[in-house]
mmCIF file of C-alpha atoms in Angstrom:
data_model
loop_
_atom_site.group_PDB
_atom_site.id
_atom_site.type_symbol
_atom_site.label_atom_id
_atom_site.label_comp_id
_atom_site.label_asym_id
_atom_site.label_seq_id
_atom_site.Cartn_x
_atom_site.Cartn_y
_atom_site.Cartn_z
ATOM 1 C CA MET M 327 66.713 -86.009 20.691
ATOM 2 C CA LYS M 328 65.826 -82.535 19.478
ATOM 3 C CA ASN M 329 68.735 -80.075 19.272
ATOM 4 C CA ILE M 330 67.925 -77.451 21.896
ATOM 5 C CA PHE M 331 70.398 -75.061 20.258
ATOM 6 C CA GLN M 332 68.619 -75.110 16.917
ATOM 7 C CA ILE M 333 67.405 -71.660 15.965
ATOM 8 C CA SER M 334 64.079 -71.313 14.217
ATOM 9 C CA SER M 335 63.720 -69.304 11.024
ATOM 10 C CA GLN M 336 61.559 -66.789 12.840
ATOM 11 C CA THR M 337 64.251 -66.274 15.504
ATOM 12 C CA LYS M 338 66.864 -65.849 12.779
ATOM 13 C CA LYS M 339 64.773 -63.113 11.217
ATOM 14 C CA VAL M 340 64.440 -61.335 14.556
ATOM 15 C CA LEU M 341 68.193 -61.590 15.205
ATOM 16 C CA ALA M 342 68.948 -60.347 11.700
ATOM 17 C CA GLY M 343 66.652 -57.383 12.303
ATOM 18 C CA ILE M 344 68.344 -56.561 15.611
ATOM 19 C CA ILE M 345 71.798 -56.781 14.044
ATOM 20 C CA LEU M 346 70.680 -54.526 11.196
ATOM 21 C CA ILE M 347 69.325 -51.947 13.662
ATOM 22 C CA ILE M 348 72.594 -52.031 15.639
ATOM 23 C CA CYS M 349 74.642 -51.561 12.466
ATOM 24 C CA ILE M 350 72.495 -48.648 11.345
ATOM 25 C CA SER M 351 72.778 -47.043 14.815
ATOM 26 C CA LEU M 352 76.563 -47.420 14.834
ATOM 27 C CA LEU M 353 76.831 -45.993 11.332
ATOM 28 C CA THR M 354 74.573 -43.066 12.219
ATOM 29 C CA ALA M 355 76.608 -42.344 15.356
ATOM 30 C CA TYR M 356 79.848 -42.516 13.389
ATOM 31 C CA ILE M 357 78.558 -40.136 10.716
ATOM 32 C CA TYR M 358 77.212 -37.726 13.345
ATOM 33 C CA TYR M 359 80.288 -37.577 15.533
ATOM 34 C CA ASN M 360 82.672 -37.613 12.604
ATOM 35 C CA GLY M 361 80.825 -34.661 11.099
ATOM 36 C CA LYS M 362 80.752 -32.904 14.450
ATOM 37 C CA ASN M 363 84.489 -33.397 14.942
ATOM 38 C CA ASN M 364 85.152 -32.137 11.419
ATOM 39 C CA ALA M 365 83.285 -28.947 12.329
ATOM 40 C CA GLU M 366 85.325 -28.225 15.454
ATOM 41 C CA ASP M 367 87.781 -25.348 15.293
ATOM 42 C CA PRO M 368 91.174 -27.110 15.539
ATOM 43 C CA ARG M 369 92.631 -24.079 17.311
ATOM 44 C CA ILE M 370 90.548 -24.578 20.448
ATOM 45 C CA VAL M 371 89.523 -28.238 20.376
ATOM 46 C CA GLN M 372 91.996 -29.009 23.175
ATOM 47 C CA THR M 373 90.265 -26.526 25.475
ATOM 48 C CA LYS M 374 87.027 -28.480 25.213
ATOM 49 C CA TYR M 375 88.818 -31.631 26.272
ATOM 50 C CA LEU M 376 90.359 -29.785 29.231
ATOM 51 C CA PHE M 377 86.958 -28.377 30.242
ATOM 52 C CA ARG M 378 85.645 -31.948 30.396
ATOM 53 C CA GLN M 379 88.633 -32.967 32.469
ATOM 54 C CA PHE M 380 87.973 -30.048 34.804
ATOM 55 C CA ASP M 381 84.363 -31.109 35.317
ATOM 56 C CA GLU M 382 85.448 -34.671 36.074
ATOM 57 C CA GLN M 383 87.982 -33.447 38.637
ATOM 58 C CA ILE M 384 85.358 -31.264 40.297
ATOM 59 C CA LYS M 385 82.875 -34.145 40.523
ATOM 60 C CA GLU M 386 85.583 -36.140 42.301
ATOM 61 C CA ASN M 387 86.256 -33.154 44.592
ATOM 62 C CA LYS M 388 89.827 -32.846 43.298
ATOM 63 C CA ILE M 389 89.791 -29.067 43.179
ATOM 64 C CA SER M 390 93.544 -28.541 43.569
ATOM 65 C CA SER M 391 94.244 -30.635 40.473
ATOM 66 C CA ALA M 392 91.360 -29.038 38.560
ATOM 67 C CA LEU M 393 92.569 -25.446 38.882
ATOM 68 C CA PRO M 394 95.702 -25.834 36.681
ATOM 69 C CA LEU M 395 93.427 -27.057 33.885
ATOM 70 C CA LEU M 396 91.674 -23.689 33.898
ATOM 71 C CA ASP M 397 95.029 -21.927 33.650
ATOM 72 C CA SER M 398 95.839 -23.989 30.553
ATOM 73 C CA ILE M 399 92.464 -23.247 28.991
ATOM 74 C CA GLU M 400 92.822 -19.526 29.620
ATOM 75 C CA PHE M 401 96.295 -19.499 28.064
ATOM 76 C CA MET M 402 95.087 -21.361 24.956
ATOM 77 C CA LEU M 403 92.082 -19.069 24.480
ATOM 78 C CA SER M 404 94.277 -15.982 24.872
ATOM 79 C CA LYS M 405 96.325 -17.070 21.855
ATOM 80 C CA VAL M 406 93.387 -17.479 19.465
ATOM 81 C CA PRO M 407 91.884 -14.319 17.927
ATOM 82 C CA GLY M 408 88.132 -14.232 18.279
ATOM 83 C CA TYR M 409 88.103 -16.360 21.403
ATOM 84 C CA LYS M 410 90.047 -14.323 23.915
ATOM 85 C CA GLU M 411 87.415 -11.567 23.436
ATOM 86 C CA SER M 412 84.477 -13.974 23.507
ATOM 87 C CA TYR M 413 82.353 -15.526 26.263
ATOM 88 C CA GLU M 414 84.557 -18.606 26.843
ATOM 89 C CA PRO M 415 87.027 -16.824 29.160
ATOM 90 C CA GLY M 416 84.013 -15.923 31.306
ATOM 91 C CA ILE M 417 83.419 -19.639 31.868
ATOM 92 C CA VAL M 418 87.052 -20.025 32.929
ATOM 93 C CA TYR M 419 86.903 -17.158 35.429
ATOM 94 C CA ASN M 420 83.609 -18.202 36.979
ATOM 95 C CA ASP M 421 84.749 -21.828 37.291
ATOM 96 C CA ARG M 422 87.957 -20.636 38.933
ATOM 97 C CA GLY M 423 86.040 -18.344 41.261
ATOM 98 C CA SER M 424 83.691 -21.202 42.151
ATOM 99 C CA ALA M 425 86.647 -23.465 42.898
ATOM 100 C CA TYR M 426 88.274 -20.966 45.249
ATOM 101 C CA LEU M 427 84.917 -20.301 46.886
ATOM 102 C CA SER M 428 84.478 -24.013 47.515
ATOM 103 C CA ILE M 429 87.946 -24.251 49.079
ATOM 104 C CA ALA M 430 87.236 -21.217 51.261
ATOM 105 C CA LEU M 431 83.932 -22.555 52.560
ATOM 106 C CA TYR M 432 84.659 -26.254 52.872
ATOM 107 C CA GLY M 433 88.429 -26.530 53.126
ATOM 108 C CA ASP M 434 90.253 -26.799 56.430
ATOM 109 C CA LYS M 435 91.512 -23.209 56.484
ATOM 110 C CA ASP M 436 92.061 -20.654 59.221
ATOM 111 C CA SER M 437 90.188 -17.350 59.146
ATOM 112 C CA THR M 438 93.015 -15.398 57.499
ATOM 113 C CA GLU M 439 93.377 -17.906 54.680
ATOM 114 C CA ARG M 440 89.623 -18.085 54.274
ATOM 115 C CA ILE M 441 89.421 -14.324 53.816
ATOM 116 C CA ARG M 442 92.189 -14.485 51.215
ATOM 117 C CA LEU M 443 90.463 -17.268 49.292
ATOM 118 C CA LEU M 444 87.139 -15.431 49.309
ATOM 119 C CA ASP M 445 88.900 -12.383 47.892
ATOM 120 C CA ILE M 446 90.451 -14.466 45.092
ATOM 121 C CA ALA M 447 87.059 -15.993 44.364
ATOM 122 C CA LYS M 448 85.436 -12.558 44.165
ATOM 123 C CA ARG M 449 88.090 -11.169 41.812
ATOM 124 C CA ASN M 450 87.580 -14.066 39.406
ATOM 125 C CA ILE M 451 83.791 -13.880 39.571
ATOM 126 C CA ASP M 452 83.910 -10.113 38.989
ATOM 127 C CA SER M 453 86.074 -10.752 35.919
ATOM 128 C CA ALA M 454 83.586 -13.317 34.631
ATOM 129 C CA ILE M 455 80.708 -10.864 35.053
ATOM 130 C CA ALA M 456 82.627 -8.158 33.169
ATOM 131 C CA ILE M 457 83.459 -10.565 30.326
ATOM 132 C CA TYR M 458 79.872 -11.773 29.977
ATOM 133 C CA ASN M 459 78.439 -8.263 30.085
ATOM 134 C CA THR M 460 80.914 -7.047 27.456
ATOM 135 C CA TRP M 461 80.114 -9.997 25.207
ATOM 136 C CA LEU M 462 76.353 -9.561 25.586
ATOM 137 C CA ALA M 463 76.591 -5.850 24.820
ATOM 138 C CA LYS M 464 78.252 -6.706 21.523
ATOM 139 C CA TYR M 465 76.517 -9.915 20.472
ATOM 140 C CA SER M 466 73.154 -10.291 22.185
ATOM 141 C CA SER M 467 71.151 -8.503 19.487
ATOM 142 C CA LEU M 468 73.094 -9.572 16.382
ATOM 143 C CA SER M 469 71.450 -11.666 13.681
ATOM 144 C CA VAL M 470 73.024 -14.848 12.307
ATOM 145 C CA GLU M 471 74.285 -12.923 9.295
ATOM 146 C CA GLU M 472 75.761 -10.183 11.458
ATOM 147 C CA ILE M 473 77.506 -12.711 13.692
ATOM 148 C CA SER M 474 78.986 -14.422 10.646
ATOM 149 C CA GLU M 475 80.332 -11.144 9.277
ATOM 150 C CA ASN M 476 81.627 -10.163 12.694
ATOM 151 C CA ILE M 477 83.762 -13.284 13.177
ATOM 152 C CA LYS M 478 85.067 -13.752 9.629
ATOM 153 C CA PRO M 479 88.207 -11.642 10.288
ATOM 154 C CA PHE M 480 89.156 -14.239 12.915
ATOM 155 C CA PHE M 481 88.534 -17.170 10.561
ATOM 156 C CA SER M 482 90.770 -16.517 7.582
ATOM 157 C CA GLU M 483 90.436 -19.331 5.062
ATOM 158 C CA ASN M 484 94.138 -18.899 4.333
ATOM 159 C CA ASP M 485 95.065 -19.707 7.932
ATOM 160 C CA PRO M 486 97.415 -22.753 7.776
ATOM 161 C CA THR M 487 95.499 -24.242 10.712
ATOM 162 C CA PHE M 488 92.495 -24.778 8.439
ATOM 163 C CA LYS M 489 94.480 -26.465 5.665
ATOM 164 C CA GLY M 490 92.885 -29.798 4.866
ATOM 165 C CA LYS M 491 89.979 -29.022 7.185
ATOM 166 C CA TYR M 492 86.323 -28.378 6.462
ATOM 167 C CA TYR M 493 86.579 -24.612 6.658
ATOM 168 C CA ASN M 494 82.918 -23.838 5.896
ATOM 169 C CA LYS M 495 81.748 -26.355 8.480
ATOM 170 C CA ILE M 496 84.085 -24.877 11.087
ATOM 171 C CA LEU M 497 82.871 -21.344 10.404
ATOM 172 C CA HIS M 498 79.230 -22.442 10.436
ATOM 173 C CA LYS M 499 79.725 -24.313 13.717
ATOM 174 C CA ARG M 500 81.234 -21.224 15.334
ATOM 175 C CA VAL M 501 78.253 -19.133 14.233
ATOM 176 C CA GLU M 502 75.917 -21.751 15.719
ATOM 177 C CA ASP M 503 77.878 -21.689 18.979
ATOM 178 C CA LEU M 504 77.533 -17.919 19.229
ATOM 179 C CA VAL M 505 73.807 -18.011 18.452
ATOM 180 C CA LEU M 506 73.391 -20.555 21.237
ATOM 181 C CA ALA M 507 75.527 -18.410 23.543
ATOM 182 C CA GLN M 508 73.103 -15.514 23.018
ATOM 183 C CA LYS M 509 70.559 -17.628 24.926
ATOM 184 C CA GLU M 510 72.915 -19.317 27.375
ATOM 185 C CA THR M 511 75.123 -16.425 28.476
ATOM 186 C CA PRO M 512 72.411 -14.694 30.558
ATOM 187 C CA ARG M 513 72.070 -17.972 32.480
ATOM 188 C CA ARG M 514 75.846 -18.164 32.924
ATOM 189 C CA LEU M 515 75.826 -14.558 34.122
ATOM 190 C CA SER M 516 73.079 -15.465 36.589
ATOM 191 C CA VAL M 517 75.314 -18.202 38.015
ATOM 192 C CA CYS M 518 78.110 -15.633 38.399
ATOM 193 C CA PHE M 519 75.874 -13.300 40.387
ATOM 194 C CA THR M 520 74.783 -16.239 42.530
ATOM 195 C CA ASN M 521 78.380 -17.119 43.361
ATOM 196 C CA LEU M 522 79.151 -13.454 43.959
ATOM 197 C CA GLY M 523 76.248 -13.306 46.404
ATOM 198 C CA ILE M 524 77.610 -16.331 48.264
ATOM 199 C CA VAL M 525 81.009 -14.637 48.552
ATOM 200 C CA GLN M 526 79.418 -11.420 49.788
ATOM 201 C CA ARG M 527 77.355 -13.293 52.377
ATOM 202 C CA HIS M 528 80.505 -14.783 53.851
ATOM 203 C CA GLN M 529 82.202 -11.397 53.726
ATOM 204 C CA TYR M 530 79.285 -10.101 55.833
ATOM 205 C CA LYS M 531 78.115 -7.804 53.044
ATOM 206 C CA GLN M 532 74.469 -8.795 53.310
ATOM 207 C CA ASN M 533 72.954 -5.888 51.356
ATOM 208 C CA GLU M 534 75.324 -6.464 48.455
ATOM 209 C CA ALA M 535 74.536 -10.182 48.562
ATOM 210 C CA VAL M 536 70.803 -9.475 48.325
ATOM 211 C CA GLU M 537 71.417 -7.273 45.272
ATOM 212 C CA SER M 538 73.510 -9.998 43.623
ATOM 213 C CA TYR M 539 70.812 -12.629 44.186
ATOM 214 C CA ILE M 540 68.170 -10.316 42.755
ATOM 215 C CA ASN M 541 70.320 -9.754 39.670
ATOM 216 C CA ALA M 542 70.765 -13.514 39.340
ATOM 217 C CA ILE M 543 67.035 -14.190 39.523
ATOM 218 C CA LYS M 544 66.229 -11.446 37.007
ATOM 219 C CA LEU M 545 68.590 -13.056 34.516
ATOM 220 C CA TRP M 546 67.351 -16.613 35.106
ATOM 221 C CA LYS M 547 64.080 -17.086 36.967
ATOM 222 C CA ASP M 548 64.737 -20.828 37.452
ATOM 223 C CA ASN M 549 67.972 -20.195 39.342
ATOM 224 C CA TYR M 550 66.889 -21.968 42.513
ATOM 225 C CA THR M 551 70.292 -21.618 44.150
ATOM 226 C CA ALA M 552 69.917 -17.838 43.991
ATOM 227 C CA ARG M 553 66.326 -18.078 45.192
ATOM 228 C CA ASN M 554 67.288 -20.273 48.142
ATOM 229 C CA ASN M 555 70.152 -18.018 49.172
ATOM 230 C CA PHE M 556 67.884 -14.996 48.874
ATOM 231 C CA ASN M 557 65.295 -16.751 51.041
ATOM 232 C CA VAL M 558 67.921 -17.436 53.706
ATOM 233 C CA LEU M 559 68.793 -13.756 53.896
ATOM 234 C CA MET M 560 65.080 -12.966 54.122
ATOM 235 C CA GLY M 561 64.659 -15.437 56.986
ATOM 236 C CA LYS M 562 62.906 -18.116 54.930
ATOM 237 C CA PRO M 563 63.900 -21.811 54.794
ATOM 238 C CA PRO M 564 65.922 -22.977 51.760
ATOM 239 C CA LYS M 565 65.631 -26.230 49.838
ATOM 240 C CA ASP M 566 68.773 -28.280 50.413
ATOM 241 C CA ARG M 567 71.076 -28.925 47.442
ATOM 242 C CA SER M 568 74.582 -30.292 47.199
ATOM 243 C CA ILE M 569 77.536 -27.902 47.231
ATOM 244 C CA ILE M 570 78.597 -29.104 43.780
ATOM 245 C CA ASP M 571 75.170 -28.216 42.357
ATOM 246 C CA LYS M 572 75.321 -24.824 44.034
ATOM 247 C CA LEU M 573 78.746 -23.778 42.848
ATOM 248 C CA PHE M 574 78.995 -25.751 39.594
ATOM 249 C CA PRO M 575 75.440 -26.073 38.214
ATOM 250 C CA PRO M 576 75.069 -28.270 35.121
ATOM 251 C CA ASP M 577 75.972 -26.349 31.991
ATOM 252 C CA LYS M 578 74.687 -28.523 29.178
ATOM 253 C CA ASN M 579 75.918 -26.122 26.518
ATOM 254 C CA LYS M 580 79.322 -25.353 27.947
ATOM 255 C CA PHE M 581 81.110 -27.097 25.078
ATOM 256 C CA ASN M 582 78.557 -26.423 22.344
#
């Protein structure tokens, strides 16, 4: 009787090829992620982990447990020169403002508490807008070389934190992050103005809300949340989107 488990030479070649491809893929992934991790600034790597945790908590609608993560991130960034003055705190403030806005609109709160939460949301969003505008005024027009020179005082090679690390890779990665932020920060600022407009709508400040939505659309023409909210104020029908998408739109370059 023929052995049904016998593998032909042709099948062996195919399996060997598949195994080789898998091994190459695993090796490539290891080299890529190992190199990427080696390029991360050790002073703020924990904040990136906490940002991911925050996003996971938000997706699960666990806003109350997500907020303390932002407090931790803000504290860590405030202790690292070159970051506390950068765009990252703007992400923290807008995320916090979005969280409080979500609680105000969809939590079981009385009118007094709702007003208080909207006010907290607005203060945080206003702070985010100020941070982004300040950063853009300083960095938006700088070349790669100018960015590198600008941040070098905050990346001293003699810093004990960089001992045994790939200093040049870390510095280069930070420059790349800032170059990317030159493109992404206007979009982040657009999201801030969108959230601000939502707050103003619910504070019955319709004219201010219209202005915020217009600012949002000018900064990012594909901001459909701003467009939909603007249409509502103009008496036009919106396209329905989930509250999570509205308040926490995907930010593919948040962690760079």
